[in-house]
Coordinates of C-alpha atoms in Angstrom, one line a residue:
X1 CA -0.1 -0.1 0.1
X2 CA 3.1 1.9 1.0
X3 CA 3.8 2.1 -2.9
X4 CA 0.9 3.9 -4.3
X5 CA 1.8 6.5 -6.8
X6 CA -0.6 9.4 -7.4
X7 CA -0.3 8.3 -11.4
X8 CA -1.8 5.1 -10.3
X9 CA -4.7 6.4 -8.7
X10 CA -6.9 5.9 -11.6
X11 CA -5.6 3.0 -13.3
X12 CA -3.9 1.2 -10.1
X13 CA -5.6 -2.0 -8.2
X14 CA -7.3 0.8 -5.7
X15 CA -8.5 3.3 -8.5
X16 CA -10.1 0.2 -10.7
X17 CA -11.7 -1.6 -7.5
X18 CA -13.0 2.1 -6.7
X19 CA -14.3 2.6 -10.1
X20 CA -16.0 -0.9 -10.3
X21 CA -17.8 -0.5 -6.6
X22 CA -19.0 3.1 -8.3
X23 CA -20.3 1.5 -11.2
X24 CA -22.0 -1.5 -9.1
X25 CA -23.5 0.7 -6.8
X26 CA -25.1 3.1 -9.2
X27 CA -26.6 0.5 -11.0
X28 CA -28.1 -1.1 -8.3
X29 CA -29.7 1.9 -7.3
X30 CA -30.7 2.8 -10.8
X31 CA -32.1 -0.9 -10.9
X32 CA -34.0 -0.2 -7.7
X33 CA -35.5 3.5 -9.2
X34 CA -36.7 1.2 -12.3
X35 CA -38.6 -1.5 -10.5
X36 CA -40.6 1.0 -8.7
X37 CA -41.2 3.1 -11.6
X38 CA -42.2 -0.2 -13.4
X39 CA -44.7 -0.9 -10.5
X40 CA -46.1 2.3 -10.6
X41 CA -46.8 2.8 -14.5
X42 CA -47.9 -1.0 -14.8
X43 CA -50.4 -0.2 -12.6
X44 CA -51.8 2.6 -14.9
X45 CA -51.4 1.0 -18.3
X46 CA -50.8 -2.7 -18.2
X47 CA -54.5 -3.3 -19.4
X48 CA -53.9 -0.5 -22.2
X49 CA -50.9 -2.3 -23.6
X50 CA -52.3 -5.8 -23.6
X51 CA -55.5 -4.0 -25.3
X52 CA -53.1 -2.5 -27.9
X53 CA -51.3 -5.8 -28.3
X54 CA -54.6 -7.2 -29.2
X55 CA -55.6 -4.5 -31.8
X56 CA -52.1 -4.9 -33.3
X57 CA -52.6 -8.3 -33.6
X58 CA -49.0 -9.4 -31.8
X59 CA -48.2 -11.1 -28.7
X60 CA -49.2 -9.6 -25.6
X61 CA -45.6 -10.7 -23.7
X62 CA -43.7 -9.2 -26.7
X63 CA -45.7 -5.7 -26.8
X64 CA -45.3 -5.3 -23.2
X65 CA -41.7 -6.0 -23.4
X66 CA -41.4 -4.1 -26.1
X67 CA -43.2 -1.1 -23.8
X68 CA -41.3 -1.6 -20.4
X69 CA -37.9 -1.5 -22.8
X70 CA -39.2 2.2 -24.1
X71 CA -40.0 3.1 -20.8
X72 CA -36.6 2.0 -19.2
X73 CA -35.0 4.7 -21.3
X74 CA -37.3 7.5 -20.5
X75 CA -37.1 6.3 -16.8
X76 CA -33.0 6.4 -16.8
X77 CA -33.0 9.6 -18.6
X78 CA -35.1 11.5 -15.6
X79 CA -33.3 9.8 -12.7
X80 CA -30.2 8.7 -13.7
X81 CA -28.5 12.0 -12.5
X82 CA -30.3 11.2 -9.0
X83 CA -28.8 7.7 -8.9
X84 CA -25.3 8.9 -9.6
X85 CA -25.6 11.0 -6.7
X86 CA -26.9 8.1 -4.1
X87 CA -24.7 5.7 -6.0
X88 CA -21.5 7.4 -5.4
X89 CA -22.6 8.6 -1.3
X90 CA -23.2 5.2 -0.6
X91 CA -20.3 3.7 -2.3
X92 CA -17.9 5.7 -0.2
X93 CA -19.9 5.4 2.9
X94 CA -19.4 1.1 2.5
X95 CA -15.6 2.2 2.1
X96 CA -15.8 4.4 5.1
X97 CA -17.5 1.2 7.3
X98 CA -15.0 -1.0 5.9
X99 CA -12.3 1.2 6.9
X100 CA -10.8 1.3 3.4
X101 CA -10.3 4.8 2.9
X102 CA -8.8 5.2 6.4
X103 CA -6.2 2.2 5.1
X104 CA -5.6 3.7 1.8
X105 CA -5.2 7.5 3.4
X106 CA -2.5 6.0 5.9
X107 CA -0.9 4.4 2.7
X108 CA -0.9 8.0 1.2
X109 CA -4.0 8.3 -0.9
X110 CA -5.2 11.4 -0.9
X111 CA -9.1 12.5 -1.5
X112 CA -8.0 14.4 -4.8
X113 CA -7.2 10.9 -6.4
X114 CA -10.4 9.5 -5.2
X115 CA -11.7 12.1 -7.2
X116 CA -10.1 11.6 -10.2
X117 CA -11.7 7.8 -10.0
X118 CA -14.8 9.9 -9.7
X119 CA -14.4 12.3 -12.7
X120 CA -13.6 8.8 -14.8
X121 CA -16.9 7.7 -13.5
X122 CA -18.3 11.4 -14.3
X123 CA -17.0 10.9 -17.9
X124 CA -18.6 7.7 -18.8
X125 CA -22.0 8.5 -16.6
X126 CA -22.0 12.0 -18.8
X127 CA -21.6 10.1 -21.9
X128 CA -24.6 8.1 -21.0
X129 CA -26.7 11.2 -19.9
X130 CA -25.9 12.9 -22.9
X131 CA -26.9 10.2 -25.5
X132 CA -29.8 9.9 -23.9
X133 CA -31.1 13.3 -23.6
X134 CA -30.1 14.0 -27.0
X135 CA -31.1 10.7 -28.9
X136 CA -32.4 7.8 -26.7
X137 CA -35.2 9.3 -25.0
X138 CA -37.0 11.4 -27.6
X139 CA -36.7 7.9 -30.3
X140 CA -38.1 6.1 -27.0
X141 CA -41.0 8.6 -26.7
X142 CA -42.0 8.7 -30.3
X143 CA -41.6 4.9 -30.7
X144 CA -44.5 4.8 -27.8
X145 CA -46.4 7.7 -29.3
X146 CA -46.5 5.6 -32.9
X147 CA -47.7 2.6 -31.4
X148 CA -50.2 4.1 -29.4
X149 CA -48.6 2.8 -26.2
X150 CA -49.0 4.2 -22.9
X151 CA -49.3 7.9 -21.8
X152 CA -47.3 9.1 -24.5
X153 CA -49.1 7.0 -27.3
X154 CA -52.4 8.8 -26.0
X155 CA -50.5 12.5 -25.6
X156 CA -48.2 12.5 -28.8
X157 CA -49.9 10.5 -31.1
X158 CA -50.7 11.7 -34.5
X159 CA -53.5 12.7 -36.0
X160 CA -56.3 15.5 -35.5
X161 CA -56.0 16.9 -31.7
X162 CA -59.1 17.7 -30.2
X163 CA -60.4 21.2 -30.0
X164 CA -59.2 24.2 -31.5
X165 CA -56.1 26.3 -30.8
X166 CA -55.3 30.1 -31.3
X167 CA -51.8 31.2 -32.7
X168 CA -50.7 34.8 -33.2
X169 CA -48.9 35.1 -36.5
X170 CA -47.7 38.0 -38.5
X171 CA -49.9 40.7 -36.4
X172 CA -53.1 38.2 -37.0
X173 CA -54.9 36.0 -35.0
X174 CA -55.4 32.4 -36.4
X175 CA -57.7 29.9 -34.9
X176 CA -57.7 26.1 -36.4
X177 CA -57.7 22.8 -35.4
X178 CA -54.0 21.3 -35.8
X179 CA -53.3 18.0 -37.4
X180 CA -50.1 16.5 -36.0
X181 CA -48.5 14.8 -38.8
X182 CA -44.9 14.7 -40.7
X183 CA -47.2 17.0 -43.3
X184 CA -49.3 18.7 -40.9
X185 CA -52.2 20.9 -41.6
X186 CA -54.6 23.1 -40.2
X187 CA -58.5 22.4 -40.1
X188 CA -61.3 24.5 -39.7
X189 CA -59.1 27.7 -40.3
X190 CA -60.2 31.3 -39.2
X191 CA -57.7 34.2 -39.8
X192 CA -58.3 37.3 -38.4
X193 CA -55.8 39.8 -40.6
X194 CA -55.3 43.2 -37.9
X195 CA -56.8 42.0 -35.2
X196 CA -53.9 42.5 -32.9
X197 CA -53.2 46.1 -34.1
X198 CA -57.1 46.6 -33.1
X199 CA -57.5 47.8 -36.8
X200 CA -59.4 44.1 -38.1
X201 CA -59.3 44.3 -41.9
X202 CA -60.7 41.1 -42.9
X203 CA -61.4 37.1 -42.1
X204 CA -60.5 34.5 -43.8
X205 CA -62.6 31.1 -43.4
X206 CA -61.1 28.2 -44.8
X207 CA -61.6 24.5 -44.9
X208 CA -57.8 23.6 -44.6
X209 CA -54.8 24.9 -44.6
X210 CA -51.4 23.5 -45.6
X211 CA -47.7 24.5 -46.3
X212 CA -46.7 25.5 -50.0
X213 CA -43.4 24.5 -49.7
X214 CA -42.4 28.3 -49.9
X215 CA -41.3 29.2 -46.5
X216 CA -43.7 31.2 -44.7
X217 CA -46.7 31.0 -46.9
X218 CA -49.6 28.4 -46.9
X219 CA -52.2 27.3 -49.0
X220 CA -55.9 27.7 -47.9
X221 CA -58.7 25.7 -49.2
X222 CA -62.3 26.6 -50.0
X223 CA -61.8 30.1 -48.7
X224 CA -64.4 32.2 -47.7
X225 CA -63.1 36.1 -47.6
X226 CA -65.3 38.4 -45.0
X227 CA -64.9 41.8 -45.0
X228 CA -66.2 45.4 -43.8
X229 CA -67.7 47.0 -46.6
X230 CA -66.1 50.1 -48.3
X231 CA -66.3 53.3 -46.4
X232 CA -68.3 55.0 -49.0
X233 CA -71.1 52.4 -48.7
X234 CA -71.2 52.5 -44.7
X235 CA -71.3 55.9 -44.6
X236 CA -68.2 56.2 -42.4
X237 CA -65.6 58.6 -42.6
X238 CA -62.3 57.5 -44.5
X239 CA -60.4 59.8 -42.1
X240 CA -61.6 58.5 -39.1
X241 CA -58.3 56.6 -37.4
X242 CA -59.4 52.7 -36.3
X243 CA -60.1 52.4 -32.7
X244 CA -59.8 48.6 -31.0
X245 CA -63.1 48.3 -30.7
X246 CA -63.9 49.1 -34.4
X247 CA -63.9 45.7 -35.8
X248 CA -66.8 45.4 -33.1
X249 CA -69.0 48.2 -34.5
X250 CA -69.1 47.1 -38.1
X251 CA -70.4 43.7 -39.4
X252 CA -68.4 41.8 -41.7
X253 CA -70.0 40.8 -45.2
X254 CA -68.8 37.6 -47.4
X255 CA -67.0 39.4 -50.1
X256 CA -65.7 36.5 -52.3
X257 CA -64.7 32.9 -52.3
X258 CA -61.5 31.2 -53.5
X259 CA -60.8 27.5 -54.5
X260 CA -57.6 28.3 -52.8
X261 CA -55.3 30.8 -51.5
X262 CA -51.9 31.5 -50.7
X263 CA -51.2 33.5 -47.6
X264 CA -48.3 34.8 -45.5
X265 CA -48.0 32.4 -42.1
X266 CA -44.9 32.5 -40.5
X267 CA -45.7 28.7 -39.0
X268 CA -42.9 26.3 -39.5
X269 CA -43.9 22.8 -40.2
X270 CA -42.5 21.4 -37.1
X271 CA -44.4 23.7 -35.1
X272 CA -47.5 21.8 -36.1
X273 CA -46.1 18.4 -36.2
X274 CA -45.2 18.6 -32.7
X275 CA -47.8 20.9 -31.7
X276 CA -48.3 20.6 -27.6
X277 CA -45.6 18.5 -27.0
X278 CA -42.7 19.8 -24.5
X279 CA -39.3 20.4 -26.4
X280 CA -37.4 18.5 -24.3
X281 CA -39.4 15.3 -25.6
X282 CA -38.2 16.7 -29.3
X283 CA -36.1 15.0 -31.6
X284 CA -32.6 16.9 -32.1
X285 CA -33.0 17.8 -35.6
X286 CA -36.5 19.4 -35.6
X287 CA -35.9 21.1 -32.1
X288 CA -32.7 22.9 -33.5
X289 CA -35.0 24.0 -36.6
X290 CA -37.2 25.2 -34.0
X291 CA -34.8 27.0 -32.1
X292 CA -33.8 29.3 -35.2
X293 CA -34.1 32.8 -35.9
X294 CA -36.7 31.8 -38.5
X295 CA -39.2 30.5 -36.1
X296 CA -41.2 33.4 -34.6
X297 CA -43.6 31.1 -32.2
X298 CA -40.5 29.8 -30.6
X299 CA -40.9 29.1 -26.8
X300 CA -38.9 29.5 -24.0
X301 CA -38.9 25.9 -23.4
X302 CA -36.9 25.3 -26.8
X303 CA -33.8 27.3 -25.8
X304 CA -33.8 25.6 -22.5
X305 CA -34.4 22.1 -24.0
X306 CA -31.2 22.9 -26.2
X307 CA -29.2 24.0 -23.2
X308 CA -30.4 21.2 -21.2
X309 CA -28.8 18.4 -23.7
X310 CA -25.5 20.4 -23.6
X311 CA -25.8 20.1 -19.5
X312 CA -26.9 16.4 -19.8
X313 CA -23.0 15.4 -20.3
X314 CA -21.8 16.8 -16.9
X315 CA -25.1 16.9 -14.7
X316 CA -24.5 13.3 -13.6
X317 CA -20.6 13.8 -13.3
X318 CA -21.4 16.8 -10.6
X319 CA -23.8 15.0 -8.5
X320 CA -21.2 12.3 -8.4
X321 CA -18.7 14.3 -7.3
X322 CA -21.0 16.0 -4.9
X323 CA -22.5 12.6 -3.5
X324 CA -18.4 11.3 -3.3
X325 CA -17.2 14.6 -1.2
X326 CA -20.0 14.2 0.8
X327 CA -19.6 10.8 2.2
X328 CA -16.5 11.3 3.8
X329 CA -17.7 14.0 6.1
X330 CA -20.1 11.2 7.9
X331 CA -17.1 10.3 10.2
X332 CA -14.0 8.3 10.1
X333 CA -13.6 4.5 10.4
X334 CA -16.9 3.0 12.1
X335 CA -17.2 6.1 13.7
X336 CA -20.4 7.5 11.9
X337 CA -23.1 9.8 12.7
X338 CA -26.2 9.0 11.4
X339 CA -27.3 12.5 12.0
X340 CA -24.7 13.5 9.9
X341 CA -25.8 10.9 7.3
X342 CA -29.2 12.1 7.0
X343 CA -28.1 15.6 6.9
X344 CA -25.9 15.1 4.1
X345 CA -28.5 13.0 1.9
X346 CA -30.8 16.1 2.2
X347 CA -27.6 18.2 0.4
X348 CA -28.4 16.0 -2.4
X349 CA -32.1 16.2 -2.4
X350 CA -31.9 19.9 -2.3
X351 CA -29.8 19.7 -5.3
X352 CA -32.5 17.4 -6.9
X353 CA -35.4 19.9 -6.3
X354 CA -33.1 22.9 -7.5
X355 CA -32.5 21.3 -10.6
X356 CA -35.9 20.3 -11.0
X357 CA -37.1 24.0 -10.5
X358 CA -34.4 25.8 -11.9
X359 CA -35.5 23.4 -15.3
X360 CA -39.2 24.3 -15.0
X361 CA -38.3 27.7 -14.7
X362 CA -36.3 27.7 -17.5
X363 CA -39.3 26.2 -19.9
X364 CA -41.9 28.8 -18.8
X365 CA -39.0 31.9 -19.4
X366 CA -38.5 32.9 -15.6
X367 CA -35.1 32.1 -16.3
X368 CA -32.8 32.1 -19.4
X369 CA -32.4 28.4 -21.1
X370 CA -28.7 28.7 -20.6
X371 CA -29.3 29.7 -16.7
X372 CA -31.9 27.0 -16.1
X373 CA -30.0 24.1 -17.5
X374 CA -26.6 24.6 -16.1
X375 CA -27.5 26.2 -12.4
X376 CA -28.1 22.5 -10.9
X377 CA -24.4 21.8 -12.2
X378 CA -22.6 24.8 -10.3
X379 CA -24.6 24.2 -7.3
X380 CA -23.1 20.4 -7.3
X381 CA -19.7 21.5 -7.9
X382 CA -19.8 24.5 -5.6
X383 CA -21.1 21.7 -3.1
X384 CA -18.2 19.5 -3.9
X385 CA -15.7 22.5 -3.5
X386 CA -16.9 23.2 0.0
X387 CA -16.9 19.6 0.7
X388 CA -13.2 19.3 -0.3
X389 CA -12.2 22.4 1.8
X390 CA -14.1 20.9 4.8
X391 CA -12.2 17.5 4.1
X392 CA -8.9 19.3 4.3
X393 CA -9.0 21.0 7.5
X394 CA -6.8 19.2 10.1
X395 CA -9.2 17.0 12.3

């Protein structure tokens, strides 16, 4: 033991054993989370999944296994950073109980060498989390939607959505039913042009609208144009400035009808293809298109989702560093304070709550996408630094 060299911290026997322990304990924690989540999910969706298997003419067991596979990807993406914190915290407590850390410290092993091993774990866990956030979960979620399985199958399924929706586009108010598909369309369209500025010029009523292929233009079908009569016919003064309530004082008349009519609507097709779906579920390429400057309907959740996918490569590692740094504070050797363990575990819970709250604030625009995505990583790293300062003090 006395011959342990700093450069062997990661690849030596002690380093490899510690890394293997981190991976094993984190895997066990994640498996525990999965079993609990599966039980809750199947209690709600098992009957629906088996019924859907009958509709598809496929084996119930096969569809159930496929469904659980998709759900596993989603659950791991959500809970893996927390599993990293608990796993590293529990692994370091285990080493503390077995006096492994005490013996290694006597042989010259420093806390920084332990952090070097944790950094390797952070790189592996970050690669997994980033892959899941960026590609794995979107693919799993929309596979469920395609097969109409579980909650995602009901919420994100393609086809006509129930009810009508309002959009504000190019200074106009648009009311329509949305059809989600790779070639989306609007049905029962009502376009109130000029109403946003308080000067309603006319209303276009159409059976449906589809993208024309030209950016920013949509083709309306079976169109009725409703507008006020010219000022000379209504006896009004053309010099009168429009008032916000003017459209309520002057009735609209059917002026003309068109079989088709191309109008300017700055609505990206992807906006309707994924209408009503939270941005962090979207596949990467559509998400990047929705984040572009050419999307006037871009919401705060789009930028937040993009930054969140970048931060995902660092979040599990930051949590792992925090867990590994907090555990040694619980005591030394076999003298461990239960109160300290509970208090330190609550620190990890606070980090989890801070993460969820900051993500939610980013999605509603209360925080910028950058801030909401990185604040949890910063908190975890600051906590790690504070813990290392505490550990470096002479006892």
